[in-house]
Every structure is written in structure tokens, then in C-alpha cells.
Coordinates of C-alpha atoms and ligand atoms in Angstrom, one line a residue:
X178 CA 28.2 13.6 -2.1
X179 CA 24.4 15.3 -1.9
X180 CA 23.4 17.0 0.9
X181 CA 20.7 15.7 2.9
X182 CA 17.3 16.6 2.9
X183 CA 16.3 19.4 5.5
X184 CA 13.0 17.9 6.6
X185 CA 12.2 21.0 8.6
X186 CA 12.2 23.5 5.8
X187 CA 10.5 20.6 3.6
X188 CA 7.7 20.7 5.8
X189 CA 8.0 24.9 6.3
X190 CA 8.7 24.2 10.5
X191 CA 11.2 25.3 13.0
X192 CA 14.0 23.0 14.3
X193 CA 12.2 23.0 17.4
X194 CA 8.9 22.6 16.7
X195 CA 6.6 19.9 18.4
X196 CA 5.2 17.2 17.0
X197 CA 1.6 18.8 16.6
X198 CA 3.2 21.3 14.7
X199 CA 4.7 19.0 12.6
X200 CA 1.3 17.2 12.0
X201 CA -0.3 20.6 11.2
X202 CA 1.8 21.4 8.9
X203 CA 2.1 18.3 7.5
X204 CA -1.7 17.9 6.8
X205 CA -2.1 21.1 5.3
X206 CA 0.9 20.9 2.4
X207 CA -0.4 17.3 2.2
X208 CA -3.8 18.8 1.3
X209 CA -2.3 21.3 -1.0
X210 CA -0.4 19.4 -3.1
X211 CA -2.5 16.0 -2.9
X212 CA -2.4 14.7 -6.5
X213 CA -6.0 14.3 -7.0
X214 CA -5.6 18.8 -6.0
X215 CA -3.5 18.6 -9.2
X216 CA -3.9 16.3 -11.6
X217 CA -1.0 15.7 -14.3
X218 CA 1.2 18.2 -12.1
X219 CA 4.5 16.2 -11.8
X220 CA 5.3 18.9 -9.8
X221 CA 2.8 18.9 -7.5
X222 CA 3.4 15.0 -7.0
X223 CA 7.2 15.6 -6.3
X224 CA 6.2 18.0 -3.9
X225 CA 4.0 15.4 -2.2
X226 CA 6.4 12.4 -2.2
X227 CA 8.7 14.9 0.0
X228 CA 6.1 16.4 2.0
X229 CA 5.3 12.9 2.8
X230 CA 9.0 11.5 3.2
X231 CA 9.7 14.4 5.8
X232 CA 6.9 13.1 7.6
X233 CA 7.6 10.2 8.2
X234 CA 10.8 10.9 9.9
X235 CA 10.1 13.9 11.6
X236 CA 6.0 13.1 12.7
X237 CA 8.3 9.2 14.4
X238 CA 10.4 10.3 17.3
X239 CA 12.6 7.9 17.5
X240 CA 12.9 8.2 13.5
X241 CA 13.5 12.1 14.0
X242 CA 15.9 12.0 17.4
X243 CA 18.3 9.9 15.0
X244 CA 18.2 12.6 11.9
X245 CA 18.2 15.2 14.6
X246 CA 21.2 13.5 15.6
X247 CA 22.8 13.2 12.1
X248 CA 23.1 9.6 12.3
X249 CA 20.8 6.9 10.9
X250 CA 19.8 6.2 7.2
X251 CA 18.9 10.0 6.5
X252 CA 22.4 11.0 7.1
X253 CA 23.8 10.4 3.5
X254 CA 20.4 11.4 2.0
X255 CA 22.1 10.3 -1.5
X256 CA 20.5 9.8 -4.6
X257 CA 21.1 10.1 -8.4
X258 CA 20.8 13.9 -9.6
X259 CA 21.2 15.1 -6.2
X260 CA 19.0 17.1 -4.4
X261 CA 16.2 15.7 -4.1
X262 CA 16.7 13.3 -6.5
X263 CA 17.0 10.6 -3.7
X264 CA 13.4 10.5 -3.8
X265 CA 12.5 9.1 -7.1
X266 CA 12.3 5.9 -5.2
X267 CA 10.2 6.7 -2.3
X268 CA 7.9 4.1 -2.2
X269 CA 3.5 4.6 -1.6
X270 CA 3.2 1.0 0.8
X271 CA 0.3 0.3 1.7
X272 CA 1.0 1.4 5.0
X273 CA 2.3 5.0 4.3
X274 CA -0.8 5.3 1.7
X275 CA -3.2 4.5 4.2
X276 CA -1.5 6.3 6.9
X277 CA -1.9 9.4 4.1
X278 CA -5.4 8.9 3.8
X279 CA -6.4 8.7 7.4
X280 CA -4.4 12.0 8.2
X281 CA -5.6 13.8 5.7
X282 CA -9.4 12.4 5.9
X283 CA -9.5 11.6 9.8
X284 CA -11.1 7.6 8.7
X285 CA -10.2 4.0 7.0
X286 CA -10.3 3.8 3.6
X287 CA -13.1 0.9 2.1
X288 CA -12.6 1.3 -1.8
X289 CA -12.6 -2.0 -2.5
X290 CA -16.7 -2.7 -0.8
X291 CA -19.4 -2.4 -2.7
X292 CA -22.6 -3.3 -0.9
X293 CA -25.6 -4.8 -3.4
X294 CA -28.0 -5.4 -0.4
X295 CA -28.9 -3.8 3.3
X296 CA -26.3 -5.0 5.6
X297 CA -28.4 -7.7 7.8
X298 CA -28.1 -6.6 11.4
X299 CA -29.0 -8.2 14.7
X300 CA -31.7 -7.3 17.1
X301 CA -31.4 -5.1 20.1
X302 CA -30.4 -7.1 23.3
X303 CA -33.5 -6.4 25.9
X304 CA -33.9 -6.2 29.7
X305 CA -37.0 -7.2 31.3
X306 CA -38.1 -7.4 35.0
X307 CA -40.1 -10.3 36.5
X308 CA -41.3 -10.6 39.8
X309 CA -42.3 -14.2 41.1
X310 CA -43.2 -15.2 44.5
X311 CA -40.9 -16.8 46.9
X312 CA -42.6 -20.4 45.9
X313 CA -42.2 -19.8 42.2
X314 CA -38.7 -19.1 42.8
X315 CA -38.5 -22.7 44.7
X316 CA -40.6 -24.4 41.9
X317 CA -40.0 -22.8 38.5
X318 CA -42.5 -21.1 36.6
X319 CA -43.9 -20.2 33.8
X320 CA -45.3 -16.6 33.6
X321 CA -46.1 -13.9 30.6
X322 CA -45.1 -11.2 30.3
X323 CA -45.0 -8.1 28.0
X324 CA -42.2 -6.8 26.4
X325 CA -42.1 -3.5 24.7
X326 CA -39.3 -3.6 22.0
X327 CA -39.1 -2.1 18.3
X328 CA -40.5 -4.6 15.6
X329 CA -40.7 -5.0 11.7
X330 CA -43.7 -2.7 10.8
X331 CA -46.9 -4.4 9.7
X332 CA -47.7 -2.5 6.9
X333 CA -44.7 -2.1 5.0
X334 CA -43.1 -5.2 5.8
X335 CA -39.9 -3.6 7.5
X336 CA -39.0 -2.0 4.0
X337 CA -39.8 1.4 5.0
X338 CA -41.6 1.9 1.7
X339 CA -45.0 2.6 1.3
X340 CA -47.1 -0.1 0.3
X341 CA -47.3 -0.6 -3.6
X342 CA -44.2 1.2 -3.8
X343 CA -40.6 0.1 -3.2
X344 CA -37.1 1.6 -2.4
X345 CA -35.3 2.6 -5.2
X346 CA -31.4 2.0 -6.1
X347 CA -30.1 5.0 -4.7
X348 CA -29.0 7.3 -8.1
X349 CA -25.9 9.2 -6.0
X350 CA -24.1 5.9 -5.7
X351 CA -26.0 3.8 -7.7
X352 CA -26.9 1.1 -5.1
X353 CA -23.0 0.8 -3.8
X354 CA -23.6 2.4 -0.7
X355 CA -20.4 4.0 -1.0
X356 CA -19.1 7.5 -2.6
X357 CA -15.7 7.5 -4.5
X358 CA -13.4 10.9 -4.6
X359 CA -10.7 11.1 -6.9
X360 CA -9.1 8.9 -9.1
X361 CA -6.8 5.8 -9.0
X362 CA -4.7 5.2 -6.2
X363 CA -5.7 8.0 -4.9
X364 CA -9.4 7.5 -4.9
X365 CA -11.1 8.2 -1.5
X366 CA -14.0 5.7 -0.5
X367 CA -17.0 6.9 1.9
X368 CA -20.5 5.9 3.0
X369 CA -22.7 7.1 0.7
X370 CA -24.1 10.7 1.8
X371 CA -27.8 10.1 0.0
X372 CA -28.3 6.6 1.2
X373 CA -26.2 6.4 4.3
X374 CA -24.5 3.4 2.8
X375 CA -27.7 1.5 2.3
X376 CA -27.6 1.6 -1.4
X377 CA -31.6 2.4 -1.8
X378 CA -33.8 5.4 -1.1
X379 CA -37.2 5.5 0.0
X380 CA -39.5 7.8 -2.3
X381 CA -42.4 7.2 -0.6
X382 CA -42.4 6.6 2.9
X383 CA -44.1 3.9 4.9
X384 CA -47.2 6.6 6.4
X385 CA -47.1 3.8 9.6
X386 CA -43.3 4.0 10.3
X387 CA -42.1 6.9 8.5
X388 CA -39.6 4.9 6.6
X389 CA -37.6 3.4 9.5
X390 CA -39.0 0.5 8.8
X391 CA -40.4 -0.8 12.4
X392 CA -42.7 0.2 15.1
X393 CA -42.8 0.3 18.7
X394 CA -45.0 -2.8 19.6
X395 CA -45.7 -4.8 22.9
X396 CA -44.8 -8.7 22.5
X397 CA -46.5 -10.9 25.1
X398 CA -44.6 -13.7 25.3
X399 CA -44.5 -16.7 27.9
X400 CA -41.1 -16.9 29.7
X401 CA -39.9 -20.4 31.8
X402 CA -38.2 -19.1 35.2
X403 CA -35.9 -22.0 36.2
X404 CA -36.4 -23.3 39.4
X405 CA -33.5 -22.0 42.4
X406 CA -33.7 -18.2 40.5
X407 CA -33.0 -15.4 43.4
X408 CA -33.7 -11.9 43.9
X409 CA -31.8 -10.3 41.3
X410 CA -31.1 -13.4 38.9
X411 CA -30.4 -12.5 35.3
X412 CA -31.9 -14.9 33.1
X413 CA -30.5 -14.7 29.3
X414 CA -33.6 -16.2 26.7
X415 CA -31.8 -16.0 23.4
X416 CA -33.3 -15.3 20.2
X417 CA -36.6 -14.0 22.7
X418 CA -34.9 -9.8 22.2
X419 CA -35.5 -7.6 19.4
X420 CA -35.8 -9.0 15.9
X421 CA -33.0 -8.7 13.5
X422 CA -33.5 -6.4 10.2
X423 CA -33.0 -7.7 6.7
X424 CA -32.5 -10.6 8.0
X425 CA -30.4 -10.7 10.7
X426 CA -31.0 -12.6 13.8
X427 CA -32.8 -11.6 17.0
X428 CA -31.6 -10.0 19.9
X429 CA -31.8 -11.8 23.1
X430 CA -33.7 -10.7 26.1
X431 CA -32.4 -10.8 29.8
X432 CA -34.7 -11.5 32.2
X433 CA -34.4 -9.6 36.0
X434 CA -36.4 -11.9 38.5
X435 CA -37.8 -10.0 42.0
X436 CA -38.5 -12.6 44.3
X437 CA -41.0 -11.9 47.1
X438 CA -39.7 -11.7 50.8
X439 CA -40.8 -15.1 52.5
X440 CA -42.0 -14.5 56.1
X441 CA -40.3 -17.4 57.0
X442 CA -37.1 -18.0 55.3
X443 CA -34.0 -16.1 54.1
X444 CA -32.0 -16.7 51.0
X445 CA -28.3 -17.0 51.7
X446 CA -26.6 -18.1 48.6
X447 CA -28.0 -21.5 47.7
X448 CA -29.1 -21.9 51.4
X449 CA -32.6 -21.0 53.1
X450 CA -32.2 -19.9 56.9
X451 CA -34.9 -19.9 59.5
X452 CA -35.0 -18.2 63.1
X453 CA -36.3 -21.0 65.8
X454 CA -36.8 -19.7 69.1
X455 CA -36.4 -21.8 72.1
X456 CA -37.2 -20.9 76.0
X457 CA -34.5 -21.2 78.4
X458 CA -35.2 -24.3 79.5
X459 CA -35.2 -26.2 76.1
X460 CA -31.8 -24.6 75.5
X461 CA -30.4 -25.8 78.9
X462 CA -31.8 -28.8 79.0
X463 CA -32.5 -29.6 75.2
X464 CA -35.3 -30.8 73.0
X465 CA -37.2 -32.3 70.4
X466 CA -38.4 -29.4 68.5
X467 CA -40.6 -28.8 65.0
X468 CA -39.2 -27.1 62.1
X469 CA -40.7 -26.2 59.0
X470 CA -38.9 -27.4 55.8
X471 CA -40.0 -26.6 52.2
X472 CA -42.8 -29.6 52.2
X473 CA -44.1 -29.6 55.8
X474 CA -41.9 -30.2 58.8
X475 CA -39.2 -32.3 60.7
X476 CA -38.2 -32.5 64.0
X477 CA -34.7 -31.6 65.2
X478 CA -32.8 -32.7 68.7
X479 CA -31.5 -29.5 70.4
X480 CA -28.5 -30.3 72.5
X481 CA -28.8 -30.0 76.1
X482 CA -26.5 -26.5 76.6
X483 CA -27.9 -25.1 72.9
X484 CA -25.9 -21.5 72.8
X485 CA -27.7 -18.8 71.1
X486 CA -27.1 -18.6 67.8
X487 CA -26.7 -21.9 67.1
X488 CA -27.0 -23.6 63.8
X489 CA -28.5 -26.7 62.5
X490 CA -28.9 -27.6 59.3
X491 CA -30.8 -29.9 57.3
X492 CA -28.6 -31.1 54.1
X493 CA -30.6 -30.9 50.9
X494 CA -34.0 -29.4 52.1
X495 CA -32.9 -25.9 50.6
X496 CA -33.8 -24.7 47.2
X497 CA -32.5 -26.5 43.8
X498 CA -29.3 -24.8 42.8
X499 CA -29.2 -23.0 39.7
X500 CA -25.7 -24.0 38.5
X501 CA -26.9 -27.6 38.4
X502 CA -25.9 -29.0 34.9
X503 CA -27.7 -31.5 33.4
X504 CA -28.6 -34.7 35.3
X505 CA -30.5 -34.7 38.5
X506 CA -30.6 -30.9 40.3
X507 CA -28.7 -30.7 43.2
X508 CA -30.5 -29.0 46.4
X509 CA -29.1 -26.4 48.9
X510 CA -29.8 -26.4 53.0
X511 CA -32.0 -25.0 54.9
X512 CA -29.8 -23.8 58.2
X513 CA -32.2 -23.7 61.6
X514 CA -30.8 -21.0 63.7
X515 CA -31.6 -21.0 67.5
X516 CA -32.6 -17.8 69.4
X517 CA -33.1 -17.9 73.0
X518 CA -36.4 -16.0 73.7
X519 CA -36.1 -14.3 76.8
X520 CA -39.4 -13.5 78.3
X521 CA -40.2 -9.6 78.7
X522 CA -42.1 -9.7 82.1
X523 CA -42.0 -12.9 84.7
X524 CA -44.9 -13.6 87.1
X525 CA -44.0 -14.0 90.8
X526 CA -43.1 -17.5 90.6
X527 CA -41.0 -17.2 87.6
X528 CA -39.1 -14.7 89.6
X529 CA -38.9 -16.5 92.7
X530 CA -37.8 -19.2 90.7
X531 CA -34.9 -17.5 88.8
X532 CA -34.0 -16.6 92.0
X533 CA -33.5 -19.9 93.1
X534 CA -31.4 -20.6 89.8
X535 CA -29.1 -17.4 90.8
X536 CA -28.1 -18.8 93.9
X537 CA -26.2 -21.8 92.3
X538 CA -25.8 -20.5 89.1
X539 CA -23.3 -17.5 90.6
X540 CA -20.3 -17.9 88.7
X541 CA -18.5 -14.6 86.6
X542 CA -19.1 -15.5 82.9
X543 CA -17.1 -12.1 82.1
X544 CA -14.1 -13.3 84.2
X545 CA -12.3 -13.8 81.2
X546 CA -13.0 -10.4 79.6
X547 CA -10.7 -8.5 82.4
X548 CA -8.2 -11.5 82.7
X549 CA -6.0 -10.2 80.0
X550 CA -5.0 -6.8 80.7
X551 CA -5.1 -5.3 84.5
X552 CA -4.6 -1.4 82.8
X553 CA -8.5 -2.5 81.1
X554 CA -9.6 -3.5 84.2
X555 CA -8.6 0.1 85.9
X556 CA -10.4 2.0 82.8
X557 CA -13.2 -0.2 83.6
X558 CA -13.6 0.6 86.9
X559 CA -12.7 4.7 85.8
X560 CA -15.8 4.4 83.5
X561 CA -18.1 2.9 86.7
Ligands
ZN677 ZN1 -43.8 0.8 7.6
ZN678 ZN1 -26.3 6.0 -2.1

């Protein structure tokens, strides 16, 4: 029966040593006796095939506890010939090969692309800012604005070329874009170092762009803000962002709206809210009082006993709602909140007045704060 293979001395490492060892030492036998290193050595590719075999057990821990172990599929290690004979099947996958390939050369492997024409590619996504008044927020509007963003150069057409000339099929790769090391199936595929993969060179550069191909320009465009936008919306305008090269689509552009403060009301979520004072008497006694909505005014009833604080609301006087799909656009509130205005300074008869109030209105309204707990109600008095 033939011995099994001693992965560890296949690969030149100790019993013990750690996986990164392993990988080290894989890499740099792999390196040395790579066929394409030594072509026609049938050596050198025996050498390989168990260079690679031992890595693949011992670089898989599971795979390596079990040989380790002396059990599993390695423990026979049988083959015709002996030694390492048993090899003479090892198979190159397509997994293991490409596995090889990105050890050794740290990337995929894209033999099989060749590239006849620049790759199209899409615009740049843009942000812009916007800021619109509290009414054009409300209404919708339509306002310019200018965008700075890269374009397609004027002069040479986004080619990059000087004008009368044109980009030439690059002669390193000859207009593949890609470089090929080696030979069959051990060929090696990379961008091409000349062209950067784009398959032409420019001999004469564009004297506007300097051969990139686009300039920095200012668009002015006209942009429609949706009616209900906040402070803060994002707006998306497709197709409106940077445009594509070699014919790839546009970028889109995202719009930030600032809406200006309104003195009056305050945006909470799809709701306005306004502050209505009342005097003392209106909230005791209640009202009729005059509100402002978003086109003029309506009146509201304030119950007799109005708390401070309180809040009416008026259903579908706010601002459209953004989310509205299709159909007819829904409309927020607009939610009256009721302050009590206290006056700052009474004239005699104001004071001799409250005084009069005083004498029948002489309940405790804290009562109920102390009622609870008779330990508070000692701190409290500790603190007076
Ligand atoms: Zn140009
Ligand atoms: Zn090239």
C-alpha cells in the first residue's frame, strides 16, 4: 500500500505551522514552479499539481484537521506507481484554476473579454440645493437653477482627441483593452496597461480638455418643485444629473429644498400649526375668534373653560401632501393652538378686579400634587 502524501514537507512547512504560513509558502512554490515559469518542464508541472494538491487540504481547515487526524480521503493516498503517482489524476476545475490564479495574481481572471468599443458609462448622480419660500413650498414652483456638473467637451466632442485627429487602436493590445500573459490554460488576462482597458490612445490631446474628454460647465436648467415639499425634501429628477459617456445614460440629480421660516405657521409633518392667543376672559368664558388659514381666515368657537394649550384643528386647510399618488392631492391640517396671554402689568381696576375673582375663586388647584405621598409633602415643606 503507498504511503500518503506528507503535505507539510510538500509545501516545505512545519506540522504546526498556521494557516498564513501555509499560504506563504504556498504562493511562493506556486510562483516557482508555475508552468508558464517553465515551459515544457514536466517536472516543473508535477511539482505544481502537488504543490497545489497540498494546498488544498492543508490552506481548508476542516480538510486539514481530518488529514491531521489520519482519517478522511488522504489517508490511503493510493495511486498507481506509488509515491506520488496518486496524482496523475489531480484534476485543474475550474474552481481550483481560478482559485490558482487569484492567489497567485491577487484578482479575477477575464480572458475570455475582448472589448471593441469604450465601455458606455452612466452619469454622475448630482446634489443640488434650492431654497423656495414658505408659499412656494404650499404652491409648487418652478425655479432655475444652475448646476455645475462635468459635461462632454465642446470642442472635441467628448473624444478626448484633438480636433482633426482621432484616437487610435491602442498598438499594446491592439484595441482589446486587455493584456494576455502566458499561454493556454494558463494564460493570465489584465486591463490593458497602455490604454487602461479602453482599447484606443489619444495622440493628440483635446488642448480644451486635455484628453479627458469633458469640461467643467454650469447647466441652467429649470426644475418643477412639487407642491407640499418641506425643509429638507429630497427631490430625485432623473436623467437631469451628469451626462453619460459614450453613450451611456445620464445621471440623475437630487434636489435639497430650504424652505423659508413662515412668521406665522410651523410645519409638523404634513400639518401647519399656529399660536392663537386668547385673554382670560375669552378662555373662561369662550369665543368666536379669527384664524388665519392658507387663503384668508375662518372663525373658530372657543369652548367656554379653553385650557391653555389647547388644540383645534381645521381638517384639510394644511398643505398638499407629498405622498399623494395620482388622482386628486390630498391636504394636511392646520392645528390652532390656544395660549392664554397673561397681561404683564394691570391698571388699578384690573387689580381690584382680580381681586374680586380671588375671593370666590379660592380653591387649591395643587391639592392633588401633595395628595399622593405625605413623605413629599414633609420635603416640601423642608424646602420652604
Ligand atoms: Zn476636448
Ligand atoms: Zn491597450
Amino acid at each position: 500500500m503507498a504511503r500518503r502524501p506528507d503535505y507539510y514537507k510538500t509545501l516545505g512547512v512545519d506540522k504546526k505551522a498556521s494557516a498564513e504560513d501555509i499560504k506563504k509558502a504556498y504562493r511562493k512554490l506556486a510562483r516557482q514552479y508555475h508552468p508558464d515559469r517553465n515551459p515544457g518542464d514536466k517536472e516543473a508541472e508535477a511539482r505544481f499539481k502537488e504543490i497545489s494538491q497540498a494546498h488544498d487540504v492543508l490552506g481548508d481547515p476542516e480538510k486539514r484537521k481530518q488529514y491531521d487526524s489520519g482519517s478522511g480521503p488522504f489517508a490511503t493516498g493510493a495511486g498507481p506507481g506509488g509515491g506520488f503517482g496518486g496524482f496523475g489524476n489531480f484534476d485543474f476545475d475550474g474552481a481550483s484554476m481560478s482559485d490558482i490564479l487569484s492567489n497567485l495574481f491577487g484578482g479575477s481572471t477575464s480572458g475570455r473579454r475582448v472589448r471593441t468599443k469604450p465601455r458606455a458609462e452612466r452619469g454622475a448622480d448630482l446634489e443640488a440645493q434650492v431654497s423656495i419660500t414658505f408659499d412656494q413650498a404650499l404652491a409648487g414652483a418652478q425655479v432655475p437653477l444652475q448646476v455645475p456638473m462635468r459635461a462632454g467637451c465642446p470642442t472635441c466632442r467628448g473624444t478626448g482627441a484633438k480636433p482633426g485627429t482621432t484616437p487610435v487602436v491602442c498598438p499594446r493590445c491592439e484595441g482589446r483593452g486587455i493584456e494576455t500573459q502566458g499561454q493556454g490554460m494558463f494564460s493570465i488576462s489584465q486591463p490593458c496597461s497602455r490604454c487602461h482597458g479602453a482599447g484606443t490612445i489619444i495622440e493628440d490631446p483635446c488642448p480644451t480638455c486635455q484628453g479627458t474628454g469633458a469640461v467643467n460647465t454650469i447647466k441652467r436648467i429649470r426644475v418643477n418643485i412639487p407642491a407640499g415639499v418641506r425643509d429638507g425634501s429630497r427631490i430625485r429628477l432623473a436623467g437631469k444629473g451628469e451626462p453619460g459617456r459614450n453613450g451611456g445614460p445620464a445621471g440623475d440629480l437630487y434636489l435639497i429644498t430650504h424652505v423659508e421660516p413662515s412668521p406665522l405657521f410651523t410645519r409638523k409633518g404634513d400639518n401647519l400649526e399656529v399660536e392663537v392667543p386668547l385673554t382670560i376672559p375669552e378662555a373662561l368664558r369662550g369665543a368666536e375668534v379669527k384664524v388665519p388659514t392658507l387663503n384668508g381666515t375662518k372663525t373658530l368657537r372657543v369652548r367656554p373653560g379653553t385650557a391653555h394649550g389647547t388644540v383645534q384643528r381645521l381638517r384639510g386647510e394644511g398643505p398638499p401632501k407629498l405622498s399623494g399618488a395620482g388622482g386628486k392631492q390630498e391636504k394636511g391640517d392646520i392645528h390652532y393652538r390656544f395660549v392664554i396671554d397673561v397681561p404683564q402689568n394691570l391698571s388699578k381696576e384690573q387689580e381690584s378686579a382680580i381681586e374680586e375673582l380671588s375671593k370666590t375663586l379660592d380653591g387649591d388647584p395643587r391639592a392633588g400634587l401633595f395628595a399622593a405621598s405625605s413623605s413629599r409633602e414633609t420635603e416640601a415643606g423642608d424646602a420652604a
